[in-house]
Short mmCIF file of C-alpha atoms in Angstrom, two decimals:
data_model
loop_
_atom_site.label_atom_id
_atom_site.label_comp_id
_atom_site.label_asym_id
_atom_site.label_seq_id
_atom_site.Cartn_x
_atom_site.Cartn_y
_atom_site.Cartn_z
CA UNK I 1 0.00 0.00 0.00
CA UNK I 2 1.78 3.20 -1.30
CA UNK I 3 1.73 6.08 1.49
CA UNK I 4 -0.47 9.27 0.85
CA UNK I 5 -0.16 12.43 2.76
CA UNK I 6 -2.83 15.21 2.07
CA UNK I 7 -3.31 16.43 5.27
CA UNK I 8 -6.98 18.56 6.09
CA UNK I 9 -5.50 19.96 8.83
CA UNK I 10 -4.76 24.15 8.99
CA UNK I 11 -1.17 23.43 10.53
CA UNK I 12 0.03 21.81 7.21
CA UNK I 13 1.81 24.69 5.49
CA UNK I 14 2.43 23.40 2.46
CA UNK I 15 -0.72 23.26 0.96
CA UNK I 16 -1.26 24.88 -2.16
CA UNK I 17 -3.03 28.41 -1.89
CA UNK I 18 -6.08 29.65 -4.38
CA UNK I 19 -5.91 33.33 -5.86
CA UNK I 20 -8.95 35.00 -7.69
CA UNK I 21 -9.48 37.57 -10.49
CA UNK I 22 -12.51 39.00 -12.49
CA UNK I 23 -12.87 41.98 -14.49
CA UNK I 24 -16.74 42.17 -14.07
CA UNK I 25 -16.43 45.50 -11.72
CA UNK I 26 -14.02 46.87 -13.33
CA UNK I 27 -14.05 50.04 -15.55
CA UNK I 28 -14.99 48.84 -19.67
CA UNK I 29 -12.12 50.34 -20.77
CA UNK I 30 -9.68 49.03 -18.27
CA UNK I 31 -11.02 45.15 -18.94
CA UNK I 32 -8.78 43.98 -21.47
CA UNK I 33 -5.37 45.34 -19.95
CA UNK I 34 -6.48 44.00 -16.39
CA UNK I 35 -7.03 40.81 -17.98
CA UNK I 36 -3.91 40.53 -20.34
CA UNK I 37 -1.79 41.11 -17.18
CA UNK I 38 -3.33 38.86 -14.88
CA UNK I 39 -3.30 35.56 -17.54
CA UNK I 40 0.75 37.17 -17.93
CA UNK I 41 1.19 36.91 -14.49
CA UNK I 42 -0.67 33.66 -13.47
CA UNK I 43 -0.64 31.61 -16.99
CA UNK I 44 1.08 33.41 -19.81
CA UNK I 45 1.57 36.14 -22.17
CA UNK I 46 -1.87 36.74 -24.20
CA UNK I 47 -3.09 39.70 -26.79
CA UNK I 48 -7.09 39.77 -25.29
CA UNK I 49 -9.86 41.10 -27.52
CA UNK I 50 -13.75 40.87 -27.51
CA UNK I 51 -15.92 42.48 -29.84
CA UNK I 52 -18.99 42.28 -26.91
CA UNK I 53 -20.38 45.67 -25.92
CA UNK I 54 -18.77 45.16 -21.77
CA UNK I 55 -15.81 43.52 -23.21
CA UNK I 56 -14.43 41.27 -21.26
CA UNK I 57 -16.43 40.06 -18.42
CA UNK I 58 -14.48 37.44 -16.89
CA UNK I 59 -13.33 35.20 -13.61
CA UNK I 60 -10.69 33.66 -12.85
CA UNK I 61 -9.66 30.98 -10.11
CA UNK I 62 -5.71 30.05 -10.02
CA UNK I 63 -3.50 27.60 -7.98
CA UNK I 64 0.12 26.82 -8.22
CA UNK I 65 1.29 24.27 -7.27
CA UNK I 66 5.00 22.59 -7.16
CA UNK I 67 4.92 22.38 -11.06
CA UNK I 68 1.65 22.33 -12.15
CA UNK I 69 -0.50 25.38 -12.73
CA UNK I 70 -4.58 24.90 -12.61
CA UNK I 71 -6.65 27.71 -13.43
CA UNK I 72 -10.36 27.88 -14.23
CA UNK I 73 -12.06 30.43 -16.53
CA UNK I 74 -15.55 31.59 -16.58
CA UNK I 75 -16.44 34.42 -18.72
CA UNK I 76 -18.59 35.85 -21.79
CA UNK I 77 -17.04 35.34 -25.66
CA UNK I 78 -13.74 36.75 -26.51
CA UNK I 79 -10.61 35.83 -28.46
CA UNK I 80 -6.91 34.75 -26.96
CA UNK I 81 -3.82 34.99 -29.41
CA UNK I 82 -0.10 34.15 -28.51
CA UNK I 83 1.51 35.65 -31.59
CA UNK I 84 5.02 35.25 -32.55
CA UNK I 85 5.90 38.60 -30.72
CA UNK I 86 4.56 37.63 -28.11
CA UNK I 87 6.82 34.00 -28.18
CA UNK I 88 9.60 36.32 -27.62
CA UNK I 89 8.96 38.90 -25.17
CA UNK I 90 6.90 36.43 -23.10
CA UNK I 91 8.20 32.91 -23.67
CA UNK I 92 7.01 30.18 -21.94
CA UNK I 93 8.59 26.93 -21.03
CA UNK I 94 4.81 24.71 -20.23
CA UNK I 95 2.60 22.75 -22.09
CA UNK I 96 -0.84 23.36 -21.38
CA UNK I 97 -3.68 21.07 -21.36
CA UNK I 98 -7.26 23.02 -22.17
CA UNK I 99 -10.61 21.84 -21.31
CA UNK I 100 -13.63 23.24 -22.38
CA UNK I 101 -16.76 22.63 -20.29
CA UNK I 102 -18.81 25.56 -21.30
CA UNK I 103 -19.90 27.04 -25.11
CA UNK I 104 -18.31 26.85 -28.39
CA UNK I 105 -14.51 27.81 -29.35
CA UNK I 106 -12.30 27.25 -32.11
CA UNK I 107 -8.43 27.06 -31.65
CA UNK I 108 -6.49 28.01 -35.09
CA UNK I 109 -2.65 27.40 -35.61
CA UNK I 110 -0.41 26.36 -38.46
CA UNK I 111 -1.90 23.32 -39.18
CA UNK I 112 -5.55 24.87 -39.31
CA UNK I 113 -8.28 25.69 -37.68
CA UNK I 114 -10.52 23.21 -35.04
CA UNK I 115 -13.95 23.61 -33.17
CA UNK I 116 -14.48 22.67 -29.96
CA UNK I 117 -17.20 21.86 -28.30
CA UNK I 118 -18.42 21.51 -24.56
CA UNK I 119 -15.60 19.11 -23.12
CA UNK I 120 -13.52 18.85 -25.89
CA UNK I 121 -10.32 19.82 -24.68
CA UNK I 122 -6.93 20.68 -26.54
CA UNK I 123 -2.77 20.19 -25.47
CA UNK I 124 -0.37 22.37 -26.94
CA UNK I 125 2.88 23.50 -26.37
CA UNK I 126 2.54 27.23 -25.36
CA UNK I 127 5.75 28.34 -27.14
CA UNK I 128 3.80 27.58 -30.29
CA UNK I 129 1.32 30.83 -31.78
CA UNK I 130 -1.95 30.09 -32.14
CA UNK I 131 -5.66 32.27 -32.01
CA UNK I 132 -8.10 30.38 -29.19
CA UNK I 133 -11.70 32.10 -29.58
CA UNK I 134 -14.66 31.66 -27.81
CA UNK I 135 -17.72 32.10 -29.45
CA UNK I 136 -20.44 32.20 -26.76
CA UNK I 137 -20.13 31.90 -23.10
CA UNK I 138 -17.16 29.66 -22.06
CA UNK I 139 -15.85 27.56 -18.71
CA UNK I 140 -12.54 25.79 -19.27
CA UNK I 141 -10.45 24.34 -16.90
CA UNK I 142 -6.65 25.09 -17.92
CA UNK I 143 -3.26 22.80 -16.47
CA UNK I 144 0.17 24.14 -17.34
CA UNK I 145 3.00 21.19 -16.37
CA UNK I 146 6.90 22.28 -17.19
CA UNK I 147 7.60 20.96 -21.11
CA UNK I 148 10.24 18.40 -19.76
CA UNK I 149 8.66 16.79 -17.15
CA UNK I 150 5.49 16.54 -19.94
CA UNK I 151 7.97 14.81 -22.49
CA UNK I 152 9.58 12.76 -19.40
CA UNK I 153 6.65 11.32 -18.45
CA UNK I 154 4.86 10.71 -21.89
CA UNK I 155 7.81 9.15 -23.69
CA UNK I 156 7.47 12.65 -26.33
CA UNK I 157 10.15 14.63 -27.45
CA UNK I 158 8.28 17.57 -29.28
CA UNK I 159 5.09 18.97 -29.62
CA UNK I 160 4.81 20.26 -32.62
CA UNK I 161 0.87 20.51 -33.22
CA UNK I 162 -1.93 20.52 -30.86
CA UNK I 163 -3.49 17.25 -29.90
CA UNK I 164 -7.07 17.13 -29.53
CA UNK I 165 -9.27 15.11 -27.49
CA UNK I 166 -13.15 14.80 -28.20
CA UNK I 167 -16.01 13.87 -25.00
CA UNK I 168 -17.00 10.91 -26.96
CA UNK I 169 -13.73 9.34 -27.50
CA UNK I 170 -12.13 9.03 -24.27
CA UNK I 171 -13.78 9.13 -20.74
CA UNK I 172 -10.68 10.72 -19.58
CA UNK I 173 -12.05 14.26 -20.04
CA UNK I 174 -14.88 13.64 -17.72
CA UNK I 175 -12.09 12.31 -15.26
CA UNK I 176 -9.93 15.52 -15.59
CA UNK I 177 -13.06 17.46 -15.02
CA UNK I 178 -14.25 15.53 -11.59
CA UNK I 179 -10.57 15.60 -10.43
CA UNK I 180 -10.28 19.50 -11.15
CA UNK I 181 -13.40 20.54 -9.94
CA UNK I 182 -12.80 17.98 -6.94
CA UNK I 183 -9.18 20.36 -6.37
CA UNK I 184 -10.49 23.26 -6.41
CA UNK I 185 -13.44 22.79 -4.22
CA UNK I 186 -11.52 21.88 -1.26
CA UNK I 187 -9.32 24.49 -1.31
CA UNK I 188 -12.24 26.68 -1.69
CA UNK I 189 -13.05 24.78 2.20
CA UNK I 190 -9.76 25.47 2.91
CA UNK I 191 -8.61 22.51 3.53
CA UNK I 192 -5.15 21.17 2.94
CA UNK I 193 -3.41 19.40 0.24
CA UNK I 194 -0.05 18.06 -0.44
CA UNK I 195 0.56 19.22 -3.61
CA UNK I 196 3.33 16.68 -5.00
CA UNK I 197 0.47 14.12 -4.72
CA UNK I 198 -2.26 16.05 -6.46
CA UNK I 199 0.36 16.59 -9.31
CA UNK I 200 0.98 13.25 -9.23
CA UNK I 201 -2.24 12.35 -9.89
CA UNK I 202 -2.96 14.95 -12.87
CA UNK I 203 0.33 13.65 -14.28
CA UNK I 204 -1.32 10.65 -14.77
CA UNK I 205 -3.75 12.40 -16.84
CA UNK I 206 -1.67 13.94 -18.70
CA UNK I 207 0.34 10.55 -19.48
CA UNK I 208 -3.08 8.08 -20.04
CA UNK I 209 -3.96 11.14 -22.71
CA UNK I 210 -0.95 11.44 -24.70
CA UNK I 211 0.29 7.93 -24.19
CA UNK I 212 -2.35 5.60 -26.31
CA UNK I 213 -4.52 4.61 -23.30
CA UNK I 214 -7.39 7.09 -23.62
CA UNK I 215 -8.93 4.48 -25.15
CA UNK I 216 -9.38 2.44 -21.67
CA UNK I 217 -12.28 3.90 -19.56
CA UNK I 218 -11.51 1.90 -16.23
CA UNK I 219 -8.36 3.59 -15.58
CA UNK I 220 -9.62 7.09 -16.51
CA UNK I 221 -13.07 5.61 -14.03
CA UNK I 222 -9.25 4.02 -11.63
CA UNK I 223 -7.71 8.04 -11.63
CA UNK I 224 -10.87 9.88 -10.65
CA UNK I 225 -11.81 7.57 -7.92
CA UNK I 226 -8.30 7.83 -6.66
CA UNK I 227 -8.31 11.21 -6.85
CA UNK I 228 -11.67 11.85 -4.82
CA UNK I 229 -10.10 9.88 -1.72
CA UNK I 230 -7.18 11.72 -1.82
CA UNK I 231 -8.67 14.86 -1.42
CA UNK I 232 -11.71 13.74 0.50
CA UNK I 233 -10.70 10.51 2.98
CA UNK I 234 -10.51 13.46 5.54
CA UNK I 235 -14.52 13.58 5.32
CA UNK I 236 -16.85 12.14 8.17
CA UNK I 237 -18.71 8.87 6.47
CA UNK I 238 -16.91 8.81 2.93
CA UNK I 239 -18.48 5.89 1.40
CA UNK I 240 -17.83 3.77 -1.89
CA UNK I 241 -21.00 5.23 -2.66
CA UNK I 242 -19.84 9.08 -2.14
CA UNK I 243 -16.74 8.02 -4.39
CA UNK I 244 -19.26 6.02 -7.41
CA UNK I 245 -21.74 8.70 -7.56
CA UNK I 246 -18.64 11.16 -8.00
CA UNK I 247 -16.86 8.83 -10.41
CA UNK I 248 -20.29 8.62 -12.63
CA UNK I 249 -20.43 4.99 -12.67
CA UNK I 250 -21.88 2.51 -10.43
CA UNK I 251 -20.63 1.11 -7.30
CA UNK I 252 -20.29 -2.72 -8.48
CA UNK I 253 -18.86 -1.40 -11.50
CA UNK I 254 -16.18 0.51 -9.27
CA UNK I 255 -15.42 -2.24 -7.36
CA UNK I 256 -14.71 -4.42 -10.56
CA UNK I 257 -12.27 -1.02 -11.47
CA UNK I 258 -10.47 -1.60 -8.15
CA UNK I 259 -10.55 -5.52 -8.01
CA UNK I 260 -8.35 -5.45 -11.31
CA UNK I 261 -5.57 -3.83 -9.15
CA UNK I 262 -5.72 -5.75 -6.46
CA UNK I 263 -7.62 -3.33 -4.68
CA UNK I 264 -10.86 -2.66 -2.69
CA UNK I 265 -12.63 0.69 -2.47
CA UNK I 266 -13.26 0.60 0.95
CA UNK I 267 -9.94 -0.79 2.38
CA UNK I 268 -8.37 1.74 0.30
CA UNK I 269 -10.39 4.88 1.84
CA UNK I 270 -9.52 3.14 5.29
CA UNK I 271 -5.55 2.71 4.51
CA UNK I 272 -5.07 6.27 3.04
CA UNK I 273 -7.33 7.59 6.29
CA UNK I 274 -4.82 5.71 8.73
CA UNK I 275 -1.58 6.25 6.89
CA UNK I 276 -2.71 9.92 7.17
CA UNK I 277 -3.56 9.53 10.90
CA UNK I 278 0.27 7.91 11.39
CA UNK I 279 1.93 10.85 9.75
CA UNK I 280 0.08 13.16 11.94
CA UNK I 281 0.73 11.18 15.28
CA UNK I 282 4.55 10.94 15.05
CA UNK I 283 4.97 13.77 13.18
CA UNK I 284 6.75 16.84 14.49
CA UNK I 285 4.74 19.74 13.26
CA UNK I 286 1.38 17.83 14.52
CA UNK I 287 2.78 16.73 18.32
CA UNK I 288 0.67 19.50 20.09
CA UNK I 289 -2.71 18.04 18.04
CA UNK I 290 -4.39 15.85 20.58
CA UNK I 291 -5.25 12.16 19.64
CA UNK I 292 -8.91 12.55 19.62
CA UNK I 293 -8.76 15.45 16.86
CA UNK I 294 -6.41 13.27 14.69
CA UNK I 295 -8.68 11.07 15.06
CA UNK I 296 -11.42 13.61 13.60
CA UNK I 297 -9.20 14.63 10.87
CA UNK I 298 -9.06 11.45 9.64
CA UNK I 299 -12.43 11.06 9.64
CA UNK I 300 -13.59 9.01 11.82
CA UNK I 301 -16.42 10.07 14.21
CA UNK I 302 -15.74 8.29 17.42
CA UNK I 303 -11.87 7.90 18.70
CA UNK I 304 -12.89 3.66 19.65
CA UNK I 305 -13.56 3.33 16.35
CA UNK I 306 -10.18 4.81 15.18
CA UNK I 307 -8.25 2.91 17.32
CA UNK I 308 -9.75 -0.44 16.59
CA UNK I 309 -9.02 0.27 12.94
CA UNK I 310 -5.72 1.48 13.96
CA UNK I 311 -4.49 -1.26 15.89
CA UNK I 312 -5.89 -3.81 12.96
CA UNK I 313 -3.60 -2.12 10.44
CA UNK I 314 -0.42 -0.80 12.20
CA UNK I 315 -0.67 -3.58 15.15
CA UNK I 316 0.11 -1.23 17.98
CA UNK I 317 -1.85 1.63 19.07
CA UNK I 318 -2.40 5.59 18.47
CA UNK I 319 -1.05 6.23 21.55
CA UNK I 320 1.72 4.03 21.12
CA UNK I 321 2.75 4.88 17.64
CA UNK I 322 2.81 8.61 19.35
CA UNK I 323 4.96 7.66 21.82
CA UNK I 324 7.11 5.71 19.73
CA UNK I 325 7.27 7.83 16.78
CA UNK I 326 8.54 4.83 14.67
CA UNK I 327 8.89 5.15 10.83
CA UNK I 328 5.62 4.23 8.68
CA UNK I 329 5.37 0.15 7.51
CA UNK I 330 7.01 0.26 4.14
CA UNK I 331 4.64 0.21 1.20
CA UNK I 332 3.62 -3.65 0.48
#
């Protein structure tokens, strides 16, 4: 069983932060230039223009995290460029992975021009010009990972067109949607996150799209799942249920997803809960947080009921694991 540490707790400080932006209160003619340098700022260099009579009206929600970049967009129709000016005065060193789950858009560059529709979604390498336009109201949920570790981890060595990816080819899109929407949202609750294990999991995005297996639905159904316990096993009564309904699939159908690695949904909400619960009782930073709120944190409603389930996995107690502070049980 492989270790996960994305702590709910406030006294983590690693956790990744959220910043927002929107140009709905702001003067008409002051839209476009407020916009243009917050995308430079958070995302990259972009010429803005909209032909709509408020002219840009848009949000924007942005995280950074190690690597990785997330940002969601909400806003009326308007058109992005990245120019070849623009390549040099603001060059960028990411490829970006864009997902459309709102309106229309079409996304020209030298090799054409392609419509998108609602969750259709687009990777390109953002050192490359190209026109993006939306032509109604959009949503799109936007990840930025560093071009080598993109090549590194999808066997690649250029990108030298866009890839696109249609909703009714690959039920991966509907898994990078649940697992964005599923980041965001709790750092909306403020709760914590360990941010080399969220990238970890949207790297595997990233790889299951561009490597050949978009084509397999039970991993895509295998990274969302995964990806809802890791940033909800912190919640009071998570059930294989909860995880299903979020997943879009049924429950025997997820247990079928997790049988085939050797898994079960329910031990596997329980292990990352008390691996979680370990960290915290022999960790340093957590030695003033009583036994009885780790407990809580974890998830569990009543401290018996943690410690039985303690005891059955590590084979010693909370209260002895404190005292001990002995290193985790290697991964299995």
């Amino acid at each position: 069983m492989q270790t996960y540490d994305l702590s709910s707790s406030s006294r983590k400080p690693s956790s990744p932060t959220l910043s927002v932006f929107s140009t709905v209160r702001a003067p008409i003619e002051e839209r476009i230039p407020l916009w243009e340098e917050q995308t430079r700022t958070t995302m990259l260099g972009l010429r803005v223009s909209s032909y709509a009579k408020e002219s840009i009206s848009s949000s924007l929600v942005h995280s950074s995290l190690k690597t990785l970049k997330l940002t969601a967009i909400a806003g009326n129709e308007h058109l992005v460029e990245r120019s070849d000016d623009l390549l040099k005065e603001s060059p960028s060193d990411d490829i970006a992975f864009c997902l459309l789950n709102k309106g229309e858009a079409f996304y020209y560059s030298r090799q054409g021009v392609t419509t998108l529709h609602a969750l259709d979604a687009v990777i390109y390498d953002a050192d490359t010009p190209f026109l993006y336009g939306f032509k109604t109201d959009m949503a799109q949920y936007v990840f930025q990972i560093p071009r080598s570790r993109f090549y590194r981890m999808t066997g690649r060595s250029s990108l030298d067109e866009p890839l696109f990816f249609r909703n009714s080819s690959t039920s991966m899109l509907n898994a990078s949607r649940r697992i964005f929407a599923s980041t965001i949202q709790t750092l909306r609750e403020g709760k914590s996150l360990n941010a080399a294990q969220v990238e970890n999991v949207f790297e595997r995005v990233f790889e299951h799209l561009v490597a050949a297996d978009q084509h397999k639905p039970d991993e895509a159904y295998f990274v969302a799942a995964k990806a809802y316990i890791l940033s909800h096993w912190h919640v009071p009564d998570l059930s294989v249920a909860d995880v299903a309904k979020e997943v879009g699939i049924s429950e025997r159908q997820l247990a079928r997803v997790f049988f085939a690695k050797d898994l079960s949904v329910g031990k596997f909400i329980s292990d990352v809960r008390l691996e979680n619960a370990y960290k915290l009782l022999t960790g340093e930073s957590s030695r003033e947080i009583s036994i009885g709120e780790i407990s809580q944190l974890a998830g569990f409603r009543h401290a018996s009921q943690f410690s039985r389930a303690f005891r059955r996995r590590f084979g010693i107690t909370p209260r002895d694991a404190r005292r001990s502070s002995k290193e985790l049980p290697q991964a299995r």
